[in-house]
Coordinates of C-alpha atoms and ligand atoms in Angstrom, one line a residue:
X1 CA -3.7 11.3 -27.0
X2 CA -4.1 7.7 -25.5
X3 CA -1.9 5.0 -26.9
X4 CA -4.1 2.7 -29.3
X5 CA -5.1 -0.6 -28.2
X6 CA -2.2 -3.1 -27.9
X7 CA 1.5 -1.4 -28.2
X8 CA 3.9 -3.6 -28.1
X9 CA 6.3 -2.5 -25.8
X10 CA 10.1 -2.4 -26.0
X11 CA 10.7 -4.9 -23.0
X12 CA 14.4 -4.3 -21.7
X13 CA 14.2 -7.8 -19.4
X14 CA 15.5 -9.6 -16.7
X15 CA 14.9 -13.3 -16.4
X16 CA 12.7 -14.6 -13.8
X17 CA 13.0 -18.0 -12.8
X18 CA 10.9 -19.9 -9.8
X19 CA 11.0 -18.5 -6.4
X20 CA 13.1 -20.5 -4.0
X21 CA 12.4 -23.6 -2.7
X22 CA 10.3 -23.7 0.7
X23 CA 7.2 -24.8 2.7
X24 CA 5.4 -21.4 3.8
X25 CA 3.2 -21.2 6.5
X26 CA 0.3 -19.3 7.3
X27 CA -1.0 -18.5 10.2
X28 CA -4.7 -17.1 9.6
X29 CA -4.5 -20.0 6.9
X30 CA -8.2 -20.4 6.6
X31 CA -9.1 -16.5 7.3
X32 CA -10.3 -13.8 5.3
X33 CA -6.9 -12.7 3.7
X34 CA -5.3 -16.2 3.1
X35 CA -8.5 -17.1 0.7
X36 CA -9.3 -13.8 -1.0
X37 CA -5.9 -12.8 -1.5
X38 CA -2.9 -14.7 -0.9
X39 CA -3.9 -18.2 -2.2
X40 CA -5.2 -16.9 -5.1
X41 CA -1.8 -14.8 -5.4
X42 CA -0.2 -18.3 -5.0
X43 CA -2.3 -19.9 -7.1
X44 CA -1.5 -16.9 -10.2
X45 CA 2.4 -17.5 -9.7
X46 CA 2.0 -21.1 -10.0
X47 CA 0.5 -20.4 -13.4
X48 CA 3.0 -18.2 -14.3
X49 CA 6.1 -21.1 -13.2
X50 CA 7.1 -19.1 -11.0
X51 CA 6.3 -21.8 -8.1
X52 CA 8.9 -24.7 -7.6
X53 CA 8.3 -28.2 -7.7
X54 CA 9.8 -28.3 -4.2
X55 CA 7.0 -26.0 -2.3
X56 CA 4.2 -26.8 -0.2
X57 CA 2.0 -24.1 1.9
X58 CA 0.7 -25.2 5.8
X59 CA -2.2 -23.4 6.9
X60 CA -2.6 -22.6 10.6
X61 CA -5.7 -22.2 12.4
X62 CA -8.2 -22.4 15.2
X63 CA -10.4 -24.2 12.8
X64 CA -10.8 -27.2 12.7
X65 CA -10.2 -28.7 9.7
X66 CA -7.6 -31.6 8.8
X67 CA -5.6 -31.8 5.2
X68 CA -8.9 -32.4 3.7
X69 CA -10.9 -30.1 5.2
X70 CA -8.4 -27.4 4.2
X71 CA -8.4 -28.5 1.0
X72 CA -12.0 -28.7 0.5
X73 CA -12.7 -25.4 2.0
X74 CA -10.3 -23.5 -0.2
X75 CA -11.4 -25.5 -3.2
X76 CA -15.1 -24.2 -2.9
X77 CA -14.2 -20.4 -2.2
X78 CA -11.5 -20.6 -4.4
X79 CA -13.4 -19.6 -7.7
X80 CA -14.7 -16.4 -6.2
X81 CA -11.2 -14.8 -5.6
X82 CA -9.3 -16.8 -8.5
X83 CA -8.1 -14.1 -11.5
X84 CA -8.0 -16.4 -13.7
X85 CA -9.4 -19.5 -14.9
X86 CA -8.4 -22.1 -13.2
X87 CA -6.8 -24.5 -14.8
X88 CA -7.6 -28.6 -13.9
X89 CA -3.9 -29.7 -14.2
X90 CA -2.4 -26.7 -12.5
X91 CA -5.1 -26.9 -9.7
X92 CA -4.6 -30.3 -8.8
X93 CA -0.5 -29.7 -8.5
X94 CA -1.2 -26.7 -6.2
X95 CA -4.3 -28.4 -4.6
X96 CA -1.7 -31.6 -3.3
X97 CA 0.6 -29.1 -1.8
X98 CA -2.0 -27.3 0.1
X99 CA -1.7 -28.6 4.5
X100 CA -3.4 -27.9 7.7
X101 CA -2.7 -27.5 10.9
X102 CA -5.0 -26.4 13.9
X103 CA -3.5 -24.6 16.1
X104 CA -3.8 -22.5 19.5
X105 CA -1.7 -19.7 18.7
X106 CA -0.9 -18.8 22.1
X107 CA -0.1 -22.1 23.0
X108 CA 4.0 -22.8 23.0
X109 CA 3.1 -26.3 22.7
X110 CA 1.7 -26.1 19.9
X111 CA 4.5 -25.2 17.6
X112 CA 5.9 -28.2 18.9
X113 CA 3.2 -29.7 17.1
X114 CA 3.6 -27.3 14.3
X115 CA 7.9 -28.2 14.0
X116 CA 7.1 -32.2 13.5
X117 CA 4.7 -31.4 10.7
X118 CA 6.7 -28.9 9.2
X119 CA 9.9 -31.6 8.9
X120 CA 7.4 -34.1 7.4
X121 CA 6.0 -31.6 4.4
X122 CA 9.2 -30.3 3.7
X123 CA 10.6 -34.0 4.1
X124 CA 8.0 -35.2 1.1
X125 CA 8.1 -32.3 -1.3
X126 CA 12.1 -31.7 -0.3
X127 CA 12.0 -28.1 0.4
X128 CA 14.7 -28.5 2.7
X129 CA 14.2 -26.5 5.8
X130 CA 13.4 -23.1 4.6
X131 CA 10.3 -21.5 5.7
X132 CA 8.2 -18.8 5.1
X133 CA 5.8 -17.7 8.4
X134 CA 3.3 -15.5 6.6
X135 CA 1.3 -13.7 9.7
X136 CA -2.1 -12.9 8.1
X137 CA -3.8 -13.0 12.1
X138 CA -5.2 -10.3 13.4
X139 CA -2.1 -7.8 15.0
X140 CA -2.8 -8.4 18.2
X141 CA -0.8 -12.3 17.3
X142 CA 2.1 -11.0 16.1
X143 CA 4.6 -11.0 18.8
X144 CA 2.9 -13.9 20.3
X145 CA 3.4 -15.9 17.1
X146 CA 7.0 -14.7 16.7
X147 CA 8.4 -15.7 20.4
X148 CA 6.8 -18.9 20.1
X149 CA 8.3 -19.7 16.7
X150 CA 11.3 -18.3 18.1
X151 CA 11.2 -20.4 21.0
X152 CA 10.5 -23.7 19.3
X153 CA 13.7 -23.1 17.4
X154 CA 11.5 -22.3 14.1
X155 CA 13.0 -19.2 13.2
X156 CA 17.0 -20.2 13.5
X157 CA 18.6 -20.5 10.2
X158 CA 21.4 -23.3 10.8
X159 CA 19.3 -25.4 7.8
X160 CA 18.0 -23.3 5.8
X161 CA 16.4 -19.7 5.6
X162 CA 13.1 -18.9 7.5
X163 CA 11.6 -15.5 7.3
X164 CA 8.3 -14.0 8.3
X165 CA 6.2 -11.6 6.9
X166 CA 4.2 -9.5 9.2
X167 CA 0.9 -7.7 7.9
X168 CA -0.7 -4.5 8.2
X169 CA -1.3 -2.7 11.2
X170 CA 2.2 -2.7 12.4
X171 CA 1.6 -0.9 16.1
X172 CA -1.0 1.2 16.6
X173 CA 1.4 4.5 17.2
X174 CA 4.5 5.5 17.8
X175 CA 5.1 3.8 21.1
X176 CA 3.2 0.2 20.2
X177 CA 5.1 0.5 16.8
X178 CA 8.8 0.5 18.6
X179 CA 8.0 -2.1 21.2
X180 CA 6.5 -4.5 18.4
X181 CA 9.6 -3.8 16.6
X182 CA 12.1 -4.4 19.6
X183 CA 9.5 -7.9 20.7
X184 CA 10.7 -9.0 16.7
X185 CA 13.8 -8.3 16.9
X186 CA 15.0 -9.9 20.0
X187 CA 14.1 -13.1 17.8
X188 CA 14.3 -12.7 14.5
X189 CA 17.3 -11.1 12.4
X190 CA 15.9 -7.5 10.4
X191 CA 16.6 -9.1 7.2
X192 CA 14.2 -12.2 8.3
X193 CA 11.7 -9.8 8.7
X194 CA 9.4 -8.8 5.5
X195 CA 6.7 -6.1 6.7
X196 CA 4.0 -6.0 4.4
X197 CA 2.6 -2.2 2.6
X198 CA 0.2 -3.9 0.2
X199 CA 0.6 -0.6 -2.1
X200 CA 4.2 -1.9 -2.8
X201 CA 2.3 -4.8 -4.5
X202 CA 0.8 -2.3 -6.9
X203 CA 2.4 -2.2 -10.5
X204 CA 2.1 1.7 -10.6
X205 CA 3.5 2.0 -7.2
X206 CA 6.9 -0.1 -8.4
X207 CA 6.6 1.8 -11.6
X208 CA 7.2 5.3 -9.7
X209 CA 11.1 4.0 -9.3
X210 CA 11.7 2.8 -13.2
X211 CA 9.7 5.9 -14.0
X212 CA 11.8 8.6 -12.2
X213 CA 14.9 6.8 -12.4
X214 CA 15.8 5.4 -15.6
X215 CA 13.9 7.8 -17.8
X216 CA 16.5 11.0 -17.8
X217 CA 14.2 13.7 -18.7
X218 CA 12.2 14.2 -15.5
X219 CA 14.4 13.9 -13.1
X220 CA 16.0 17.8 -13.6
X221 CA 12.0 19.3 -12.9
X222 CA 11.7 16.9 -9.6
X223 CA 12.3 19.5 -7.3
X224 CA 11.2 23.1 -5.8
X225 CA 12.2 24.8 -9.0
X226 CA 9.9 23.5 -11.0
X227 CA 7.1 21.9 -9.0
X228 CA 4.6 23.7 -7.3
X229 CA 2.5 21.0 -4.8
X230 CA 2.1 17.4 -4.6
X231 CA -1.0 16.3 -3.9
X232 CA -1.8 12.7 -2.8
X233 CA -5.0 11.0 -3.1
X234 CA -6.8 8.1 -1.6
X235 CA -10.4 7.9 -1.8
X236 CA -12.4 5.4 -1.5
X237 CA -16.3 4.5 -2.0
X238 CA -16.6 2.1 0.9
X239 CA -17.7 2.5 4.0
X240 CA -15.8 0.3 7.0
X241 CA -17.0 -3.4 4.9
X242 CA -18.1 -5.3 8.1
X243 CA -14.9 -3.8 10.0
X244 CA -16.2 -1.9 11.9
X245 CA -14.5 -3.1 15.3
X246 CA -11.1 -2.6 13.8
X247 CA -12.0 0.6 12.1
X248 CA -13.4 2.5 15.2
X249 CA -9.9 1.8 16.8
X250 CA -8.0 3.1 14.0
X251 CA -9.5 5.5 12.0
X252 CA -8.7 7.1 8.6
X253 CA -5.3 8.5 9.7
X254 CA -4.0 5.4 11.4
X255 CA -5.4 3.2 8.6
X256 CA -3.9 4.5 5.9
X257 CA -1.5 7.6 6.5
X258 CA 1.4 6.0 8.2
X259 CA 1.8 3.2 6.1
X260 CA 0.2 3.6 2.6
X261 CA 0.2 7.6 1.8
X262 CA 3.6 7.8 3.2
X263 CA 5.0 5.2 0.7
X264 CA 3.3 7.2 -1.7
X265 CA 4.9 10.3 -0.6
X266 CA 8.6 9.0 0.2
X267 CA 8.8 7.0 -3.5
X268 CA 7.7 10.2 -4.9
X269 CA 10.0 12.4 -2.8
X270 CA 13.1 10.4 -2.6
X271 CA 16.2 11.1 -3.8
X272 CA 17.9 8.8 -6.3
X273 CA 19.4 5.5 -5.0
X274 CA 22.8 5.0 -6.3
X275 CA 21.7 1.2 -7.0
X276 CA 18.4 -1.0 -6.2
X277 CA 19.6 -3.1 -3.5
X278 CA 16.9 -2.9 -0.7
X279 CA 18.8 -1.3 1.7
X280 CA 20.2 1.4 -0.2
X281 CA 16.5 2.2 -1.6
X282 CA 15.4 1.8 2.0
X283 CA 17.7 4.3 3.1
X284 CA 16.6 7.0 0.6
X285 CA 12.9 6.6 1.7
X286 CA 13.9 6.9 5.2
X287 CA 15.8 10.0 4.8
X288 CA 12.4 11.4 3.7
X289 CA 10.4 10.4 6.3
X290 CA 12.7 12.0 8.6
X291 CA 12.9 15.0 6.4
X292 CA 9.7 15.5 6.8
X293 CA 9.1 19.2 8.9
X294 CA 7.8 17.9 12.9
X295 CA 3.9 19.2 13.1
X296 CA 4.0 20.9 16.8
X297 CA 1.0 19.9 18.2
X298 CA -0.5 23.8 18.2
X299 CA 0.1 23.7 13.9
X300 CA -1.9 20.2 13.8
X301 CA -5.3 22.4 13.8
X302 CA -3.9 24.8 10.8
X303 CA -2.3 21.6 9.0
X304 CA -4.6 18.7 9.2
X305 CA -8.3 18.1 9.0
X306 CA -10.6 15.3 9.7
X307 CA -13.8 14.3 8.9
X308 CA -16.5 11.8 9.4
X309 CA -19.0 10.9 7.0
X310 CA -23.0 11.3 7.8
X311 CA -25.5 9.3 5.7
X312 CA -25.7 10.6 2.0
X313 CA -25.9 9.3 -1.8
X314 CA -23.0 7.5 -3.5
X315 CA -23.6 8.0 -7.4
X316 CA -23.9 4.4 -9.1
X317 CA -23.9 2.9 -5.2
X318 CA -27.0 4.8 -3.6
X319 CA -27.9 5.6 -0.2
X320 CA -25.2 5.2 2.3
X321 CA -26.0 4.9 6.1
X322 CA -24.0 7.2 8.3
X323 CA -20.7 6.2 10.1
X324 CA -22.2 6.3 13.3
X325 CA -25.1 3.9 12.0
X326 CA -22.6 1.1 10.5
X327 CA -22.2 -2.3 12.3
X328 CA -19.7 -2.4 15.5
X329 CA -19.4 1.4 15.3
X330 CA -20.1 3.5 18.6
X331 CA -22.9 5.4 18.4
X332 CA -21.5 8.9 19.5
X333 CA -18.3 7.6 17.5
X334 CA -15.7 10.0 17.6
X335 CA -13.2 8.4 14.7
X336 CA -12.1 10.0 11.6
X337 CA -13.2 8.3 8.0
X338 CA -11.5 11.2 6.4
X339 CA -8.3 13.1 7.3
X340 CA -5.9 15.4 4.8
X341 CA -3.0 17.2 5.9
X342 CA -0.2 19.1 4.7
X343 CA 3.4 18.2 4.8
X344 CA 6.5 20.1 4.2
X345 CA 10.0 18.3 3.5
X346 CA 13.2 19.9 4.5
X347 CA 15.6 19.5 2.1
X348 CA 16.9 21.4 -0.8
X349 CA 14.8 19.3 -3.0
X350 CA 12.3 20.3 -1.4
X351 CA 12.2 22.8 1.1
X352 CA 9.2 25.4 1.0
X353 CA 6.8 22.1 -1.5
X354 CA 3.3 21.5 0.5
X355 CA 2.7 18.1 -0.2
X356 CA -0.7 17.7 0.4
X357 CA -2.3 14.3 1.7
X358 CA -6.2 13.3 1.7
X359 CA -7.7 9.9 2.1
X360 CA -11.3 9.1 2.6
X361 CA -14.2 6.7 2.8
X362 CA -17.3 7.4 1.0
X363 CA -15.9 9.9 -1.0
X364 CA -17.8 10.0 -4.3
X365 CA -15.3 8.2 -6.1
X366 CA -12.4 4.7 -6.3
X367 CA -9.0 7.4 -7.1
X368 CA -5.9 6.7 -5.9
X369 CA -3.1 9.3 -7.3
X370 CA -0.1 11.1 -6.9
X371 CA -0.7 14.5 -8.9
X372 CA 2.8 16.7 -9.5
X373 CA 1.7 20.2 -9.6
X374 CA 4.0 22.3 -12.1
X375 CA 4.8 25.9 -11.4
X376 CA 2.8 28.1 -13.9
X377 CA 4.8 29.3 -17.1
X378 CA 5.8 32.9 -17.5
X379 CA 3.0 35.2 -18.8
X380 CA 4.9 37.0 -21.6
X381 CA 4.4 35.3 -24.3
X382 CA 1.1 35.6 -24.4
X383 CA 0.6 39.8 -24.4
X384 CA -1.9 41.0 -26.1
X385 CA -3.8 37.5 -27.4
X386 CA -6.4 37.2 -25.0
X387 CA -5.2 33.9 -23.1
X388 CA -4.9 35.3 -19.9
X389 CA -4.8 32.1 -17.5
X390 CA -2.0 29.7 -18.6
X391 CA -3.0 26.7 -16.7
X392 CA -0.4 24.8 -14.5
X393 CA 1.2 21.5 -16.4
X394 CA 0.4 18.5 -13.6
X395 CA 1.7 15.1 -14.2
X396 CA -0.7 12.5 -13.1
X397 CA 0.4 9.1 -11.6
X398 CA -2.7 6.8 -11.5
X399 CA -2.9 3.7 -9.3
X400 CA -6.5 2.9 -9.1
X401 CA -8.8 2.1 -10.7
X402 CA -6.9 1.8 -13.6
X403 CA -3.0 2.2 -13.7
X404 CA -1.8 5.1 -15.7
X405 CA 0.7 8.0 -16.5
X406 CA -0.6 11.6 -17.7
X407 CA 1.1 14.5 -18.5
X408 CA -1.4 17.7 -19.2
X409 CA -0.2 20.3 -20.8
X410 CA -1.9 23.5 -22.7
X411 CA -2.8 23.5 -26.6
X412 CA -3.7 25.7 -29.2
X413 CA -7.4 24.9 -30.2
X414 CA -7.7 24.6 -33.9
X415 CA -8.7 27.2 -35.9
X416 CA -7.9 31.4 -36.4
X417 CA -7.1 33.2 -33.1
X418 CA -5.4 32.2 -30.1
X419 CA -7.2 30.0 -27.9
X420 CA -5.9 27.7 -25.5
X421 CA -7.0 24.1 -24.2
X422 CA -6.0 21.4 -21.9
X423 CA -4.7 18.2 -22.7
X424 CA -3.3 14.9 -22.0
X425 CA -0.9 12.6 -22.9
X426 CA -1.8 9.1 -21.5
X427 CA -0.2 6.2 -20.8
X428 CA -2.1 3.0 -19.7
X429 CA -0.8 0.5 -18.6
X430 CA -3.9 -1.7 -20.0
X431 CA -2.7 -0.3 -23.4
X432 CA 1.0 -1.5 -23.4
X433 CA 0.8 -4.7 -21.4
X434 CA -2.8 -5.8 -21.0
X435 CA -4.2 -6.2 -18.4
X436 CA -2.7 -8.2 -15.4
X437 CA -4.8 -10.7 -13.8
X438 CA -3.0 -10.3 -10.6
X439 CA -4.7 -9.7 -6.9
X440 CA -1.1 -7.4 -5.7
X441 CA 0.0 -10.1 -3.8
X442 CA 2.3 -12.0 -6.3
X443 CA 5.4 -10.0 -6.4
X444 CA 5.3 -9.6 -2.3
X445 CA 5.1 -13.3 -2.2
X446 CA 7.1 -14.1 -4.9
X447 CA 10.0 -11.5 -3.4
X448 CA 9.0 -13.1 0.2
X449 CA 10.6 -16.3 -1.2
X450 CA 13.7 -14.9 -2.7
X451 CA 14.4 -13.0 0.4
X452 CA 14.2 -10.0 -2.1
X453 CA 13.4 -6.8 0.5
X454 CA 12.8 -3.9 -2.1
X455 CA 9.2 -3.6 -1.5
X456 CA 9.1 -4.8 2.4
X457 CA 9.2 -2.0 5.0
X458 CA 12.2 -1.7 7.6
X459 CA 11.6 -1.3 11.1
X460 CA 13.2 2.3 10.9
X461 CA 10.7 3.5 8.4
X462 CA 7.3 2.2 10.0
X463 CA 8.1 3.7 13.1
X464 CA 9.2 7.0 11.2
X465 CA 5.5 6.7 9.5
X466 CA 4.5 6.6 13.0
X467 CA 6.4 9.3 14.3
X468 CA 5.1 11.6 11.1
X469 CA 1.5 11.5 12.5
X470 CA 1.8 10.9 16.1
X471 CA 1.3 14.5 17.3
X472 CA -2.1 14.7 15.2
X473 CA -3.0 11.1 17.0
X474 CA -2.0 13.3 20.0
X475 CA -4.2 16.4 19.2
X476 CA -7.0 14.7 17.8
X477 CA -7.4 12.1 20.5
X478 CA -7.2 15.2 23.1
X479 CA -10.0 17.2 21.4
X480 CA -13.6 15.7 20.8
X481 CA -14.7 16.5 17.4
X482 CA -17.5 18.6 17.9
X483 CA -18.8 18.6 14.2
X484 CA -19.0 14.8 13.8
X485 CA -20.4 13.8 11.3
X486 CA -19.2 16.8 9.1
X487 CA -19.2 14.9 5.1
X488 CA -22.1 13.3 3.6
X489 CA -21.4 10.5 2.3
X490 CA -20.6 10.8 -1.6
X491 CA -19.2 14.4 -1.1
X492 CA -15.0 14.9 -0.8
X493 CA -14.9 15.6 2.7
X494 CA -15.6 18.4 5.0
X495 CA -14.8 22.1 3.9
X496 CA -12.3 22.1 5.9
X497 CA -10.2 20.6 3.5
X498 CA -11.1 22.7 1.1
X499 CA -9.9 25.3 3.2
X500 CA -6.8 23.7 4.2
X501 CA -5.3 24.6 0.1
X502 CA -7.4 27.4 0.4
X503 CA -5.2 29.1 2.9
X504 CA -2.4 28.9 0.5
X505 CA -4.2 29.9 -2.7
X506 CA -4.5 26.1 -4.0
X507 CA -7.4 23.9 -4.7
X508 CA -7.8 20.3 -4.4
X509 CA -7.9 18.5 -7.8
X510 CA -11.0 17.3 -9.6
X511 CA -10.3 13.6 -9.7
Ligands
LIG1 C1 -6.1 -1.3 3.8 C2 -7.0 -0.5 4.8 O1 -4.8 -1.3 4.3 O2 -6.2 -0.6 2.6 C3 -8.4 -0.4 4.2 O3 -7.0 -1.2 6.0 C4 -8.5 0.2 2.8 O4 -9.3 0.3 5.1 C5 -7.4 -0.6 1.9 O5 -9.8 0.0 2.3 C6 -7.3 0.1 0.6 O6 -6.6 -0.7 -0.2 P1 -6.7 -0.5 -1.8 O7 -5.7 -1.5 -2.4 O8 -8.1 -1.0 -2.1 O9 -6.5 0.9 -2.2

């Protein structure tokens, strides 16, 4: 039952004009991130007029490169990342706004350096002196960066607003995760400080607020009454991608459960808001994350599993080389590339709901989802007709590859007799509002500039993310897997996992 091609949605609207006026800056300017994603997130708002005339960006880095240089470089790697087609006109108004500044980042001096340069770009394109510090360095920067901004004066806002966005890993547990916290803010203000989930980017993400809150009819089945299990998906088909340094430090759990799967979890879990100013929205995902029932450290081997992936076959990919055997990965490597887990919330929403969690690299497929499990319908009906197994309803939330909404439910198969099949209602977003040529960066940025904090995390709930997973950090780090590698590569993990719904009667779902 997809939509055809090309419904033209009802589109209840608010306006958007162009973001606020500033110069930002950002550190890592001529790194990985800046060129793949954020410049060519700049670049799509620009296209969009959602840029002011009065914005310039400053990259900072240990390269060296002048104005030029920077220019240059971005304008050759440019066309990879761009999703769109760049336009001449357009290019050349967001080419003469693009800066550079080298830069020792541990050198106080420097910002010195960086302040002068700062007053003369927002002096020629009349920014005035608000600033965006975008820190896409590697973490280990990030308090660095912020004390020296702080103490060159940068991040005081007597002329203007300056905020700064921090990126992903924010800590590297509990502990690391406060002091990073308490480092910022004995500088910066919380509401200067934007920390970046990149899944809040995502449209389907966003769309899990409009969709459980201003549509009235699924809101009364949200809870333990109706809904069976959650379960939460992120799988991936790559391996570590030439990050293997970073990776063997964190590992599948740090990587992606405190931050990403528990967005995923609180947005789904959350009670209403009563409006959608950040903090109030902010506070209802908190109160989830602290809802969530503690794991003592002797449950963490009956409610979370981990895995490691040995070589194996990736259909459409091919081989895959073990974990052990990837670039800047130990040998004897003990980290996790898999780990699922299951959480229980205690409130009356839902006290007594597993919500079950699994990520993964080299899994055999791209699925990221949030799948609402429905308890089963009453049997009655049915006496006497042969349809013996009603299946469960599930409502599917899709957020990659492709964005989506699907409701299955059970249907009579045509013809005499009584039998019974599944199917689905679908809503694509491809469908309704083509697709978006975006890289997930736009509306951060865009919400960056308007010191808009919807979709930035708060201190409290990173380092309740954190505190969610730090007694399986505990465990885990304490006990040696002995079964490393236990997944081949292109398989959904190890058995354990299997075993970890088996326990309560459930089974993962075939994505
Ligand atoms: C990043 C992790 O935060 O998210 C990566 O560090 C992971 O390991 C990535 O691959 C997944 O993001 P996405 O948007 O591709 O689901």
């Amino acid at each position: 039952m997809s939509a055809p091609e090309e419904q033209s949605p009802e589109i209840v609207e608010t306006p958007r004009g162009p973001a606020s006026p500033c110069v930002l800056v950002i550190f890592g300017g001529s790194g990985d991130l800046a060129q793949r994603k954020l410049i060519p997130a700049l670049y799509n708002l620009a296209e969009e007029g959602l840029l002011p005339e009065q914005f310039a960006i400053l990259g900072v880095g240990s390269t060296d490169l002048g104005d030029h240089g920077y220019r240059e470089r971005i304008e050759s790697n440019i066309p990879g990342y761009l999703t769109t087609e760049c336009d001449p006109q357009r290019w050349r108004w967001f080419a003469e706004r693009l800066h550079y500044v080298q830069a020792d980042l541990e050198d106080g001096e420097a910002y010195k350096a960086l302040a002068s340069r700062l007053e003369e770009v927002s002096g020629t394109f009349r920014t005035g002196a608000r600033f965006l510090f975008y820190l896409a360095t590697p973490p280990g920067f990030f308090q660095t960066i912020v004390e020296r901004l702080g103490a060159a004066g940068l991040t005081r806002e007597d002329r203007g607003w300056r905020r700064v966005v921090i990126e992903k890993p924010f800590g590297h547990d509990l502990e690391s995760a406060r002091a990073l916290n308490a480092a910022i803010e004995a500088v910066l203000d919380e509401s200067q400080v934007f920390r970046i989930d990149h899944y809040l980017g995502k449209e389907t993400v966003q769309n899990l607020l409009v969709f459980r809150f201003a549509n009235g009819i699924f809101e009364p089945i949200w809870n333990r009454f109706y809904v069976d299990h959650v379960q939460i998906t992120v799988a991936e088909t790559v391996g570590v991608e030439g990050r293997g340094r970073y990776y063997d430090r964190a590992g599948a759990l740090r990587d992606m459960v405190p931050n990403h799967l528990l967005q995923l979890l609180s947005l789904t879990a959350m009670e209403p808001p009563n409006s959608f100013d950040a903090d109030v929205v902010r506070d209802e995902k908190a109160k989830i994350l602290q809802a969530i029932q503690p794991i003592g450290e002797e449950q963490v081997l009956h409610q979370a599993v981990r895995g490691q992936y040995g070589a194996g076959e990736i259909e459409g990919l091919g081989a895959a080389p073990g974990y052990r055997e990837e670039p800047e990965v130990a040998p004897q490597s003990p980290t996790e590339t898999f780990a699922a887990m299951k959480l229980l919330i205690d409130n009356w929403r839902w006290a007594g709901i597993p919500f079950y969690l699994r990520t993964g690299k080299r899994m055999p497929k791209r699925v990221t989802e949030i799948a609402i499990q429905f308890k089963r319908a009453p049997h009655v009906l049915f006496r006497g007709t042969g349809v013996h197994h009603l299946p469960p309803n599930q409502l599917l939330v899709r957020i990659a590859p492709e964005e989506s909404i699907s409701m299955r439910f059970g249907a009579k198969v045509p013809g005499p007799g009584l039998r019974m099949g599944n199917v689905e209602m679908d809503f694509a977003y491809a469908n309704y509002f083509g697709a978006t040529p975006a890289t997930g960066y736009e509306t951060l940025l865009y919400d960056a500039m308007n010191g808009e904090a919807i979709l930035f995390q708060r201190a409290d709930s990173v380092e309740l993310g954190w505190q969610v997973i730090q007694p399986i950090l505990d465990v885990w780090g304490a006990l040696t897997p002995r079964t490393f590698p236990n997944y081949p590569a292109g398989s959904w993990g190890p058995w354990e996992a299997d075993e970890l719904l088996a326990q309560d009667g459930r089974a993962w779902r075939k994505c």
